[in-house]
Amino acid sequence: MGSFEAVGVTKRFGTGPPALQDLTIRYEGSGAIGYLGPNGAGKTTTLKLLVGLLRPTRGRVSLNGADPVTDRKRALWDVGALIETPEPYPTLTVFEALETVGRARGLGTNDLDDEVDRCDDLFELPPFGQRVGTLSKGQRQRVALASALLGDPSVLLLDEPTSGLDPAERVRVRDALLRLKKDHLIFVSSHLMLEVTEVCDRLVVVNRGRVLLEDRVENVAAHFRSRRVDVEFGGPVTPESRVRLAALSASVEVVNDRRWRVSFDGSDARRADILAACQAVGPVLHFASASLQLEDAYLEVVEGGTGA
Amino acid sequence: MSTTESTVSVRAALRDRSATDVEQWWAVTSSQLAHYVRTHRFLGLLAFVGGVSVLTIAFQLYAGAPTVRIAQLNSGSEYLSNFLDYTGLWVILAAAFFGGDALSVDFSTGSGYFMLVLPVRRSILLAGRYTAASLVTLAIIGEYYLLGAAGEVYFFGLTSLPWVNLLLSLGLAVLFGLAALSVAFCLSAAFRTPAMGVLATVLVLYVGFTTLQGVVELAGVEPWFSLTYAGGAMAAVLDTDFLHYQSIPLGEDQYYTLWSASVLEGVAIMLAYVIVFVPLATYLYQRKESTG
């Protein structure tokens, strides 16, 4: 089974702030890991470092136990990568472009044909005889995805794999990744929360070159749940009653005249204080942790800039 | 066999055996060759060199065979030496077109994200592209020499065709092509913008060397460092009255020395360019990062 790791990796371009700072991640076996962050967070830099397109300023990168810069053939042998927008020569046909990849990966003629057919089944490739230069953005992206999967490498490093695809094509890619993650190790970067959570088991949130959070997808939302409570009163309460909670460092969002949403530091003691304060306002029918959407959790992490 | 079974067998096969460097080199070469021969650059240069050659022969036909024979000292070898005088220019243009952006394309377009993520050493990628560029350059040279030989046969007859010297000149032209491509690949590895590599190749190999050569010759020094000087051996080998240098009197005790590279000298200089610039291009290419 494949593996990849980055240990204490910092990448600096020129004299500016580091594009990536002290990144440490390590995965092996199978499954899908989502690498999430806003544009410019350092996602593509990380992937480029993993495949040896960039050299770390500090730290160490390893792909299947080999250094992707000094021993790239061994490091990339069992790895399929889709970084940025790969563009085969526009004069080549779709088949010739894939043939180049297949031959470089050591596929014989029969295996190459089988593999191209498999990728065609997965992504519905454009006509094999069509020149790459005449393909639409979506068609080109599907060819790029096929080139990453050709030879069925056990590690897939995918940078925004659904970029440029229409909704139907996105579903196709999502379904393919769901199938592949059973026996492949997939590291997929995206700035789209939904895209990642539909496919991935684990989530790494990165912003401004720093990893802010790393956890299982279901734990990410759960972790934030305790920071908010929904309160439902037995009767209408005035918004002014919120002052009773001011001393508890809590902010109160008035949902309607009977319901509040209270944000606080998440501690059990403060939670008990808030319940008592609410009961002083009026009879409390319902007091429970607000179910925070993953999207909100992501925004909270990224905007807050601190790990959970 | 189902898709799943087929996939399993492919993975098993790939684990057992990885592609050799030679297989990967050939995969890169054939793909690059397929790309080159479909580009406007190749077709345009092929048409241009062919057009200029055909036009030259057409003018000679218009002048008449006797006039051509007299003008060329009644020598087929002299005819070829003059006809093939532009080989250096065509080779430099081919080197600029096919080598000037051969590597920089990986760092300025999405091509790098397609090729550089493959499990192929960069030195192998460079070797494959260098081979493909050499083959298309050879196609341009071959066309020029073929048309030159056709003109010689028409005006002087097959029996007067200087086979040995013509083949020697062709060999020198191929070596000159390899040397020019080595410089072009090196410039391509140094620059990030493809257009800069192409322009720099033409400027360095044609304008730069020619100017520098003229300057040092004025000082009476042999321009042994110049690739274009070495390239002079391609035509010189066919020249009937070859002189390594000629001192042309300019005035009282003042001479201008005109140098011509001998075959051995030309070969040595061209080989030196290949030996120096190919490793340098490889080093620069391996060091370069995809920062775009």
Coordinates of C-alpha atoms in Angstrom, one line a residue:
Chain A
M1 CA 0.0 0.0 0.0
G2 CA 1.1 3.5 -0.7
S3 CA 2.2 6.2 1.7
F4 CA 3.2 9.8 1.7
E5 CA 4.5 12.2 4.4
A6 CA 5.7 15.7 4.9
V7 CA 7.7 16.3 8.1
G8 CA 8.2 19.9 9.3
V9 CA 8.0 21.2 5.8
T10 CA 8.4 24.9 5.2
K11 CA 8.3 26.4 1.7
R12 CA 9.3 30.0 1.1
F13 CA 9.3 31.9 -2.2
G14 CA 11.7 34.8 -2.1
T15 CA 11.6 37.1 0.9
G16 CA 7.8 37.0 1.5
P17 CA 6.0 35.1 4.2
P18 CA 6.2 31.3 3.9
A19 CA 3.7 29.7 1.5
L20 CA 3.8 26.7 3.8
Q21 CA 5.0 26.6 7.4
D22 CA 6.0 23.6 9.4
L23 CA 3.7 21.2 7.7
T24 CA 3.6 17.7 9.1
I25 CA 1.2 15.1 7.7
R26 CA 1.6 11.4 7.2
Y27 CA -0.8 8.9 5.6
E28 CA -0.6 5.3 4.4
G29 CA -2.9 2.5 3.4
S30 CA -6.2 3.4 1.9
G31 CA -8.9 6.0 2.2
A32 CA -9.5 9.6 1.2
I33 CA -8.1 12.7 2.9
G34 CA -9.5 16.0 2.0
Y35 CA -7.1 19.0 2.0
L36 CA -9.3 22.0 2.4
G37 CA -8.5 25.7 2.4
P38 CA -9.3 28.9 0.7
N39 CA -7.5 30.0 -2.4
G40 CA -3.9 30.8 -1.6
A41 CA -3.9 28.7 1.5
G42 CA -1.0 26.6 0.4
K43 CA -2.8 23.5 -0.9
T44 CA -1.2 23.4 -4.4
T45 CA 2.2 24.2 -2.9
T46 CA 1.8 21.2 -0.6
L47 CA 0.9 18.9 -3.6
K48 CA 3.7 20.3 -5.7
L49 CA 6.1 19.5 -2.8
L50 CA 4.8 16.0 -2.5
V51 CA 5.4 15.2 -6.2
G52 CA 8.8 17.0 -6.3
L53 CA 7.8 20.0 -8.5
L54 CA 9.1 22.1 -5.6
R55 CA 11.8 21.5 -3.1
P56 CA 11.1 22.3 0.6
T57 CA 13.0 25.2 2.1
R58 CA 13.1 23.2 5.3
G59 CA 11.8 19.7 6.3
R60 CA 11.5 16.4 4.4
V61 CA 9.0 15.0 1.9
S62 CA 8.6 11.3 1.2
L63 CA 6.4 9.5 -1.3
N64 CA 6.2 5.8 -1.0
G65 CA 9.4 5.9 1.1
A66 CA 11.4 7.8 -1.5
D67 CA 12.4 11.4 -2.0
P68 CA 10.4 12.8 -4.9
V69 CA 13.2 15.3 -5.9
T70 CA 16.3 13.1 -5.8
D71 CA 14.6 9.7 -6.5
R72 CA 11.6 10.7 -8.5
K73 CA 11.2 7.5 -10.5
R74 CA 10.9 5.3 -7.4
A75 CA 8.9 8.0 -5.5
L76 CA 6.3 8.5 -8.3
W77 CA 6.2 5.0 -9.6
D78 CA 3.0 4.1 -7.9
V79 CA 1.5 7.6 -7.8
G80 CA -1.0 9.3 -10.0
A81 CA -1.0 13.1 -9.7
L82 CA -3.2 15.9 -11.0
I83 CA -1.7 19.3 -10.2
E84 CA -3.2 22.6 -11.4
T85 CA -4.3 22.2 -15.0
P86 CA -2.2 19.7 -16.9
E87 CA -2.0 20.3 -20.6
P88 CA -0.7 17.6 -22.9
Y89 CA 0.7 19.0 -26.2
P90 CA -2.3 20.4 -28.1
T91 CA -1.1 18.7 -31.3
L92 CA -1.5 15.2 -29.8
T93 CA -4.6 13.2 -29.9
V94 CA -6.3 12.1 -26.7
F95 CA -5.0 8.6 -27.2
E96 CA -1.5 9.7 -27.9
A97 CA -1.5 11.9 -24.8
L98 CA -2.6 8.9 -22.7
E99 CA -0.2 6.6 -24.5
T100 CA 2.7 8.8 -23.5
V101 CA 1.7 8.4 -19.9
G102 CA 1.0 4.7 -20.2
R103 CA 4.3 3.9 -21.9
A104 CA 6.2 6.0 -19.4
R105 CA 4.5 3.9 -16.7
G106 CA 5.6 0.7 -18.4
L107 CA 2.3 -0.4 -19.8
G108 CA 2.4 -2.8 -22.7
T109 CA 0.1 -2.4 -25.7
N110 CA -2.7 -4.7 -24.3
D111 CA -2.5 -3.2 -20.8
L112 CA -2.5 0.3 -22.2
D113 CA -5.7 -0.4 -24.2
D114 CA -7.4 -2.0 -21.2
E115 CA -6.4 1.0 -19.0
V116 CA -7.6 3.6 -21.5
D117 CA -10.9 1.7 -21.7
R118 CA -11.2 1.6 -17.9
C119 CA -10.6 5.4 -17.7
D120 CA -13.1 5.8 -20.5
D121 CA -15.6 3.9 -18.4
L122 CA -14.9 6.0 -15.4
F123 CA -14.8 9.5 -17.0
E124 CA -16.4 9.2 -20.5
L125 CA -13.3 10.5 -22.3
P126 CA -13.6 12.6 -25.5
P127 CA -13.1 10.7 -28.8
F128 CA -9.6 9.1 -28.7
G129 CA -8.7 10.6 -32.1
Q130 CA -9.5 14.2 -31.2
R131 CA -6.6 16.6 -30.8
V132 CA -6.1 17.8 -27.3
G133 CA -5.9 21.4 -28.5
T134 CA -9.6 21.2 -29.6
L135 CA -10.9 19.9 -26.3
S136 CA -13.1 21.9 -24.0
K137 CA -11.9 22.7 -20.5
G138 CA -14.0 19.9 -19.0
Q139 CA -12.9 17.4 -21.6
R140 CA -9.3 18.3 -20.9
Q141 CA -9.8 17.9 -17.2
R142 CA -11.2 14.4 -17.8
V143 CA -8.2 13.5 -19.9
A144 CA -6.0 14.8 -17.1
L145 CA -7.8 12.7 -14.5
A146 CA -7.4 9.7 -16.8
S147 CA -3.7 10.3 -17.0
A148 CA -3.5 10.3 -13.2
L149 CA -5.3 7.0 -13.0
L150 CA -3.6 5.2 -15.8
G151 CA -1.8 2.2 -14.6
D152 CA -3.9 2.2 -11.5
P153 CA -1.4 3.7 -9.1
S154 CA -2.2 3.1 -5.4
V155 CA -1.6 6.8 -4.3
L156 CA -3.6 9.6 -6.0
L157 CA -2.7 13.2 -5.3
L158 CA -5.5 15.3 -6.8
D159 CA -5.5 19.1 -6.8
E160 CA -9.1 20.4 -7.3
P161 CA -10.0 17.4 -9.5
T162 CA -13.5 18.7 -10.4
S163 CA -12.3 22.1 -11.6
G164 CA -13.9 23.0 -14.9
L165 CA -16.4 20.1 -14.8
D166 CA -20.1 20.4 -15.1
P167 CA -22.4 19.0 -12.3
A168 CA -22.9 15.7 -14.0
E169 CA -19.2 15.3 -14.5
R170 CA -18.5 16.2 -10.9
V171 CA -20.9 13.4 -9.8
R172 CA -19.0 11.0 -12.1
V173 CA -15.7 12.0 -10.5
R174 CA -17.1 11.8 -7.0
D175 CA -18.5 8.3 -7.6
A176 CA -15.2 7.2 -9.1
L177 CA -13.3 8.5 -6.0
L178 CA -15.7 6.8 -3.7
R179 CA -15.0 3.5 -5.4
L180 CA -11.3 4.0 -5.6
K181 CA -10.8 5.0 -2.0
K182 CA -11.5 1.5 -0.8
D183 CA -8.1 0.3 -2.0
H184 CA -6.3 3.5 -2.9
L185 CA -4.8 6.3 -0.8
I186 CA -6.3 9.5 -2.1
F187 CA -5.3 13.0 -1.1
V188 CA -7.7 15.5 -2.7
S189 CA -7.4 19.3 -2.3
S190 CA -10.3 21.6 -2.8
H191 CA -11.7 24.9 -1.6
L192 CA -15.2 23.4 -1.8
M193 CA -16.3 21.9 1.5
L194 CA -19.1 19.8 0.0
E195 CA -16.9 18.2 -2.6
V196 CA -14.4 17.0 0.0
T197 CA -16.9 15.8 2.7
E198 CA -18.8 13.7 0.2
V199 CA -15.8 11.7 -0.6
C200 CA -13.3 11.9 2.3
D201 CA -12.8 10.2 5.6
R202 CA -10.4 12.7 7.1
L203 CA -10.1 16.4 6.7
V204 CA -7.0 18.7 6.9
V205 CA -7.8 22.4 7.0
V206 CA -5.0 24.7 5.9
N207 CA -4.8 28.5 5.7
R208 CA -2.0 30.9 5.2
G209 CA 0.4 28.0 4.9
R210 CA -0.5 26.5 8.3
V211 CA -2.5 23.4 9.1
L212 CA -5.3 24.5 11.3
L213 CA -7.1 21.2 11.8
E214 CA -6.7 17.5 11.1
D215 CA -9.4 15.1 12.1
R216 CA -12.0 12.7 10.9
V217 CA -14.8 14.4 8.9
E218 CA -17.5 13.6 11.4
N219 CA -15.4 14.8 14.3
V220 CA -14.8 18.2 12.8
A221 CA -18.5 19.3 13.1
A222 CA -18.8 17.5 16.4
H223 CA -15.9 19.4 17.9
F224 CA -17.6 22.7 17.3
R225 CA -21.0 21.6 18.4
S226 CA -20.3 22.3 22.1
R227 CA -19.6 26.0 21.4
R228 CA -23.2 26.8 20.6
V229 CA -26.5 26.0 22.3
D230 CA -30.0 26.4 21.1
V231 CA -32.4 27.6 23.7
E232 CA -36.2 27.4 23.4
F233 CA -38.3 29.2 26.0
G234 CA -41.8 28.3 27.2
G235 CA -43.1 31.7 26.2
P236 CA -42.1 34.9 24.4
V237 CA -39.0 36.6 26.0
T238 CA -37.8 40.1 25.2
P239 CA -34.6 40.6 23.4
E240 CA -33.4 42.9 26.1
S241 CA -33.3 39.9 28.5
R242 CA -30.0 39.0 26.8
V243 CA -28.1 41.2 29.1
R244 CA -28.4 38.5 31.8
L245 CA -25.9 36.5 29.7
A246 CA -23.5 39.4 29.0
A247 CA -21.4 38.5 32.1
L248 CA -20.9 35.0 30.8
S249 CA -19.0 36.2 27.7
A250 CA -21.7 34.8 25.5
S251 CA -23.1 36.3 22.4
V252 CA -26.8 35.7 21.8
E253 CA -28.5 35.5 18.5
V254 CA -32.2 36.1 18.7
V255 CA -33.9 33.6 16.3
N256 CA -37.4 34.6 17.3
D257 CA -39.3 35.7 20.4
R258 CA -39.1 32.2 21.9
R259 CA -35.7 31.0 20.6
W260 CA -32.1 32.1 21.1
R261 CA -28.8 30.7 19.8
V262 CA -26.0 31.3 22.4
S263 CA -22.3 31.1 21.5
F264 CA -19.8 30.7 24.3
D265 CA -16.3 29.2 25.0
G266 CA -17.6 25.6 25.1
S267 CA -16.7 24.8 28.6
D268 CA -19.1 22.7 30.7
A269 CA -19.1 25.2 33.6
R270 CA -20.0 28.1 31.3
R271 CA -22.7 25.9 29.7
A272 CA -24.3 25.3 33.1
D273 CA -24.1 29.0 33.9
I274 CA -25.9 29.8 30.6
L275 CA -28.6 27.3 31.4
A276 CA -29.1 28.9 34.8
A277 CA -29.2 32.4 33.3
C278 CA -31.7 31.4 30.7
Q279 CA -33.9 29.8 33.3
A280 CA -33.9 33.1 35.1
V281 CA -35.2 34.8 31.9
G282 CA -38.1 32.3 31.6
P283 CA -39.1 28.7 31.6
V284 CA -36.7 26.7 29.3
L285 CA -38.4 24.0 27.2
H286 CA -35.3 23.0 25.2
F287 CA -31.6 23.5 25.8
A288 CA -29.2 21.6 23.5
S289 CA -26.0 21.9 21.5
A290 CA -26.6 23.5 18.2
S291 CA -25.7 21.2 15.3
L292 CA -23.1 23.2 13.6
Q293 CA -22.8 22.6 9.8
L294 CA -19.4 21.5 8.6
E295 CA -19.3 24.5 6.3
D296 CA -19.7 26.7 9.4
A297 CA -17.0 24.8 11.2
Y298 CA -14.7 25.3 8.3
L299 CA -15.3 29.0 8.1
E300 CA -14.8 29.3 11.8
V301 CA -11.5 27.5 11.6
V302 CA -10.3 29.5 8.6
E303 CA -11.5 32.8 9.7
G304 CA -10.4 32.3 13.3
G305 CA -7.0 31.2 12.1
T306 CA -6.5 28.8 15.0
G307 CA -6.7 25.1 15.3
A308 CA -9.6 23.4 17.1
Chain B
M1 CA -12.1 -10.1 -18.3
S2 CA -14.0 -7.6 -16.2
T3 CA -12.7 -4.1 -15.6
T4 CA -11.8 -4.9 -12.0
E5 CA -9.9 -8.1 -13.0
S6 CA -8.1 -6.2 -15.7
T7 CA -7.1 -3.5 -13.3
V8 CA -5.8 -6.0 -10.8
S9 CA -3.7 -7.6 -13.4
V10 CA -2.3 -4.3 -14.6
R11 CA -1.3 -3.3 -11.1
A12 CA 0.3 -6.7 -10.5
A13 CA 2.2 -6.4 -13.8
L14 CA 3.4 -2.9 -12.9
R15 CA 4.6 -3.9 -9.5
D16 CA 6.6 -6.7 -11.0
R17 CA 8.3 -4.6 -13.6
S18 CA 8.9 -0.9 -14.0
A19 CA 9.6 0.8 -17.3
T20 CA 13.3 1.0 -18.1
D21 CA 14.9 4.3 -18.8
V22 CA 15.2 3.4 -22.5
E23 CA 11.5 2.6 -22.7
Q24 CA 10.7 5.9 -21.1
W25 CA 13.1 7.7 -23.3
W26 CA 11.5 6.3 -26.4
A27 CA 8.0 7.1 -25.0
V28 CA 9.0 10.7 -24.6
T29 CA 10.9 10.9 -28.0
S30 CA 8.0 9.5 -30.0
S31 CA 5.4 11.7 -28.3
Q32 CA 7.6 14.8 -28.8
L33 CA 8.3 13.8 -32.4
A34 CA 4.6 13.5 -33.1
H35 CA 4.1 16.9 -31.6
Y36 CA 7.0 18.6 -33.5
V37 CA 6.0 17.3 -37.0
R38 CA 2.5 18.7 -36.6
T39 CA 3.6 22.2 -35.5
H40 CA 3.5 25.2 -37.8
R41 CA 7.1 25.8 -36.9
F42 CA 8.3 22.5 -38.5
L43 CA 6.0 22.6 -41.5
G44 CA 6.8 26.3 -42.0
L45 CA 10.6 25.9 -41.8
L46 CA 10.5 22.8 -44.0
A47 CA 8.4 24.8 -46.6
F48 CA 10.7 27.8 -46.3
V49 CA 14.0 25.9 -46.7
G50 CA 12.5 23.9 -49.5
G51 CA 11.1 27.1 -51.1
V52 CA 14.4 29.0 -51.0
S53 CA 16.3 25.9 -52.4
V54 CA 13.8 25.4 -55.2
L55 CA 13.9 29.1 -56.0
T56 CA 17.7 29.1 -56.1
I57 CA 17.7 26.2 -58.6
A58 CA 14.9 27.9 -60.6
F59 CA 17.1 31.0 -61.0
Q60 CA 20.0 28.8 -62.0
L61 CA 17.9 27.1 -64.6
Y62 CA 16.9 30.5 -65.9
A63 CA 20.5 31.5 -66.1
G64 CA 21.3 28.3 -68.0
A65 CA 23.5 25.3 -67.2
P66 CA 26.6 26.7 -69.0
T67 CA 26.5 29.9 -66.9
V68 CA 26.1 28.0 -63.7
R69 CA 29.1 25.7 -64.5
I70 CA 31.3 28.7 -65.3
A71 CA 30.2 30.6 -62.2
Q72 CA 31.0 27.5 -60.1
L73 CA 34.4 26.9 -61.6
N74 CA 33.2 23.8 -63.4
S75 CA 33.2 22.0 -60.1
G76 CA 30.3 20.1 -58.6
S77 CA 32.0 20.4 -55.2
E78 CA 32.2 24.2 -55.5
Y79 CA 28.5 24.3 -56.5
L80 CA 27.5 22.4 -53.4
S81 CA 29.8 24.4 -51.2
N82 CA 28.0 27.6 -52.3
F83 CA 24.6 26.1 -52.4
L84 CA 24.9 24.8 -48.9
D85 CA 26.3 28.0 -47.5
Y86 CA 23.1 28.7 -45.6
T87 CA 23.1 25.4 -43.7
G88 CA 24.2 27.2 -40.5
L89 CA 21.3 29.6 -40.6
W90 CA 18.7 26.8 -41.1
V91 CA 20.2 24.8 -38.3
I92 CA 20.2 27.7 -35.9
L93 CA 16.6 28.4 -36.8
A94 CA 15.7 24.8 -36.2
A95 CA 17.6 24.8 -32.9
A96 CA 15.8 27.9 -31.8
F97 CA 12.3 26.6 -32.9
F98 CA 12.7 23.1 -31.5
G99 CA 15.2 23.6 -28.6
G100 CA 14.6 27.2 -27.5
D101 CA 11.4 26.3 -25.6
A102 CA 11.8 22.6 -25.3
L103 CA 12.2 22.7 -21.5
S104 CA 10.9 26.1 -20.5
V105 CA 7.5 25.0 -21.7
D106 CA 7.3 22.8 -18.6
F107 CA 7.5 25.9 -16.3
S108 CA 5.3 28.3 -18.2
T109 CA 2.4 26.2 -19.5
G110 CA 0.4 23.2 -18.1
S111 CA 2.7 20.9 -20.0
G112 CA 4.9 20.5 -17.0
Y113 CA 2.0 19.4 -14.8
F114 CA 1.4 16.6 -17.4
M115 CA 4.9 15.4 -17.9
L116 CA 6.8 16.3 -14.7
V117 CA 4.5 14.3 -12.4
L118 CA 5.3 11.1 -14.3
P119 CA 7.8 8.7 -12.7
V120 CA 10.4 9.7 -15.3
R121 CA 13.8 11.3 -14.4
R122 CA 14.1 14.7 -15.8
S123 CA 17.4 13.7 -17.5
I124 CA 15.3 11.1 -19.5
L125 CA 12.7 13.7 -20.4
L126 CA 15.5 16.0 -21.6
A127 CA 17.1 13.1 -23.6
G128 CA 13.8 12.2 -25.3
R129 CA 13.1 15.8 -26.2
Y130 CA 16.7 16.3 -27.4
T131 CA 16.4 13.3 -29.6
A132 CA 13.1 14.4 -31.1
A133 CA 14.5 17.9 -31.7
S134 CA 17.6 16.4 -33.4
L135 CA 15.5 14.3 -35.7
V136 CA 13.3 17.2 -36.9
T137 CA 16.5 19.3 -37.3
L138 CA 17.9 16.4 -39.3
A139 CA 14.8 16.4 -41.5
I140 CA 15.3 20.1 -42.3
I141 CA 19.1 19.6 -43.0
G142 CA 18.3 16.5 -45.1
E143 CA 15.8 18.3 -47.3
Y144 CA 18.4 21.1 -47.9
Y145 CA 21.2 18.7 -48.8
L146 CA 18.9 16.6 -51.0
L147 CA 17.9 19.6 -53.0
G148 CA 21.5 20.7 -53.2
A149 CA 22.6 17.3 -54.4
A150 CA 19.7 17.3 -57.0
G151 CA 20.9 20.7 -58.3
E152 CA 24.5 19.4 -58.5
V153 CA 23.4 16.2 -60.4
Y154 CA 21.3 18.3 -62.9
F155 CA 24.1 20.8 -63.7
F156 CA 27.2 18.7 -63.4
G157 CA 26.0 15.1 -63.6
L158 CA 25.9 12.2 -61.2
T159 CA 29.5 11.2 -61.8
S160 CA 30.8 14.5 -60.5
L161 CA 28.9 14.3 -57.3
P162 CA 31.5 14.4 -54.5
W163 CA 29.9 11.7 -52.4
V164 CA 32.5 11.4 -49.7
N165 CA 32.8 15.2 -49.0
L166 CA 29.0 15.6 -49.3
L167 CA 28.4 12.9 -46.6
L168 CA 31.2 14.4 -44.5
S169 CA 29.6 17.8 -44.8
L170 CA 26.2 16.3 -43.9
G171 CA 27.8 14.7 -40.9
L172 CA 29.3 18.0 -39.8
A173 CA 25.9 19.6 -40.3
V174 CA 24.3 17.0 -38.0
L175 CA 27.0 17.6 -35.4
F176 CA 26.5 21.3 -35.8
G177 CA 22.7 20.7 -35.2
L178 CA 23.5 18.8 -32.0
A179 CA 25.8 21.5 -30.7
A180 CA 23.3 24.3 -31.6
L181 CA 20.5 22.3 -29.9
S182 CA 22.7 21.8 -26.8
V183 CA 23.0 25.6 -26.5
A184 CA 19.3 26.1 -27.2
F185 CA 18.3 23.5 -24.5
C186 CA 20.6 25.1 -22.0
L187 CA 19.0 28.5 -22.7
S188 CA 15.6 26.9 -22.5
A189 CA 16.4 25.5 -19.1
A190 CA 17.6 28.9 -18.0
F191 CA 14.6 30.9 -19.0
R192 CA 11.1 30.5 -17.8
T193 CA 9.3 32.1 -20.9
P194 CA 9.4 30.0 -24.0
A195 CA 9.7 33.0 -26.3
M196 CA 12.8 34.2 -24.4
G197 CA 14.5 30.9 -25.0
V198 CA 13.8 31.0 -28.8
L199 CA 14.9 34.6 -29.1
A200 CA 18.0 34.1 -27.0
T201 CA 19.0 31.1 -29.1
V202 CA 18.9 33.1 -32.3
L203 CA 20.6 36.1 -30.7
V204 CA 23.4 34.1 -29.1
L205 CA 24.0 31.7 -32.0
Y206 CA 23.5 33.9 -34.9
V207 CA 23.9 37.6 -34.0
G208 CA 26.2 37.1 -30.9
F209 CA 28.7 34.7 -32.3
T210 CA 28.9 36.3 -35.8
T211 CA 29.5 39.7 -34.3
L212 CA 32.1 38.4 -31.8
Q213 CA 33.8 36.4 -34.5
G214 CA 34.2 39.5 -36.6
V215 CA 35.6 41.5 -33.8
V216 CA 38.3 39.0 -32.7
E217 CA 39.2 38.4 -36.4
L218 CA 40.0 42.1 -36.6
A219 CA 42.5 41.6 -33.8
G220 CA 44.0 38.7 -35.7
V221 CA 42.8 36.1 -33.3
E222 CA 41.3 32.8 -34.4
P223 CA 37.7 32.6 -33.1
W224 CA 38.0 29.0 -31.9
F225 CA 35.4 29.6 -29.2
S226 CA 32.6 30.3 -31.8
L227 CA 30.1 27.7 -32.8
T228 CA 29.3 29.5 -36.0
Y229 CA 33.0 29.5 -36.8
A230 CA 33.1 25.8 -36.3
G231 CA 30.0 25.5 -38.5
G232 CA 32.0 27.0 -41.4
A233 CA 33.6 23.5 -41.8
M234 CA 30.3 22.2 -43.3
A235 CA 30.8 24.2 -46.5
A236 CA 34.6 24.3 -46.3
V237 CA 34.8 20.6 -46.6
L238 CA 33.3 21.0 -50.1
D239 CA 35.4 24.0 -51.0
T240 CA 38.0 23.2 -53.7
D241 CA 40.5 25.8 -52.5
F242 CA 40.2 25.6 -48.7
L243 CA 42.6 27.7 -46.7
H244 CA 42.7 27.7 -42.9
Y245 CA 43.4 31.4 -42.9
Q246 CA 44.0 34.2 -45.4
S247 CA 45.8 37.4 -44.6
I248 CA 44.2 40.3 -46.6
P249 CA 46.4 43.4 -46.8
L250 CA 44.7 46.5 -45.5
G251 CA 47.5 48.9 -45.9
E252 CA 51.2 49.3 -45.0
D253 CA 52.1 46.4 -42.6
Q254 CA 48.4 45.9 -41.8
Y255 CA 46.5 42.7 -42.5
Y256 CA 43.1 41.4 -41.8
T257 CA 43.2 37.6 -41.2
L258 CA 40.2 35.6 -42.3
W259 CA 39.9 32.3 -40.5
S260 CA 38.2 29.1 -41.7
A261 CA 37.7 26.1 -39.4
S262 CA 39.3 22.9 -40.6
V263 CA 37.2 19.7 -40.4
L264 CA 39.0 18.4 -37.3
E265 CA 38.9 21.8 -35.6
G266 CA 35.1 22.1 -36.4
V267 CA 34.4 18.6 -35.0
A268 CA 36.4 19.4 -31.8
I269 CA 34.6 22.7 -31.2
M270 CA 31.1 21.3 -31.9
L271 CA 31.8 18.3 -29.7
A272 CA 33.0 20.6 -26.9
Y273 CA 29.7 22.5 -27.1
V274 CA 27.7 19.2 -26.8
I275 CA 29.8 18.0 -23.9
V276 CA 29.5 21.3 -22.0
F277 CA 26.0 22.4 -22.7
V278 CA 24.0 19.1 -22.5
P279 CA 25.1 18.4 -18.8
L280 CA 24.6 22.1 -18.0
A281 CA 21.0 22.0 -19.5
T282 CA 20.3 18.8 -17.5
Y283 CA 21.6 20.4 -14.3
L284 CA 19.5 23.5 -14.8
Y285 CA 16.4 21.5 -15.7
Q286 CA 16.7 19.3 -12.7
R287 CA 17.1 22.2 -10.4
K288 CA 14.1 24.2 -11.7
E289 CA 10.9 24.4 -9.7
S290 CA 7.3 24.8 -10.9
T291 CA 6.7 28.0 -9.0
G292 CA 4.1 29.4 -11.4

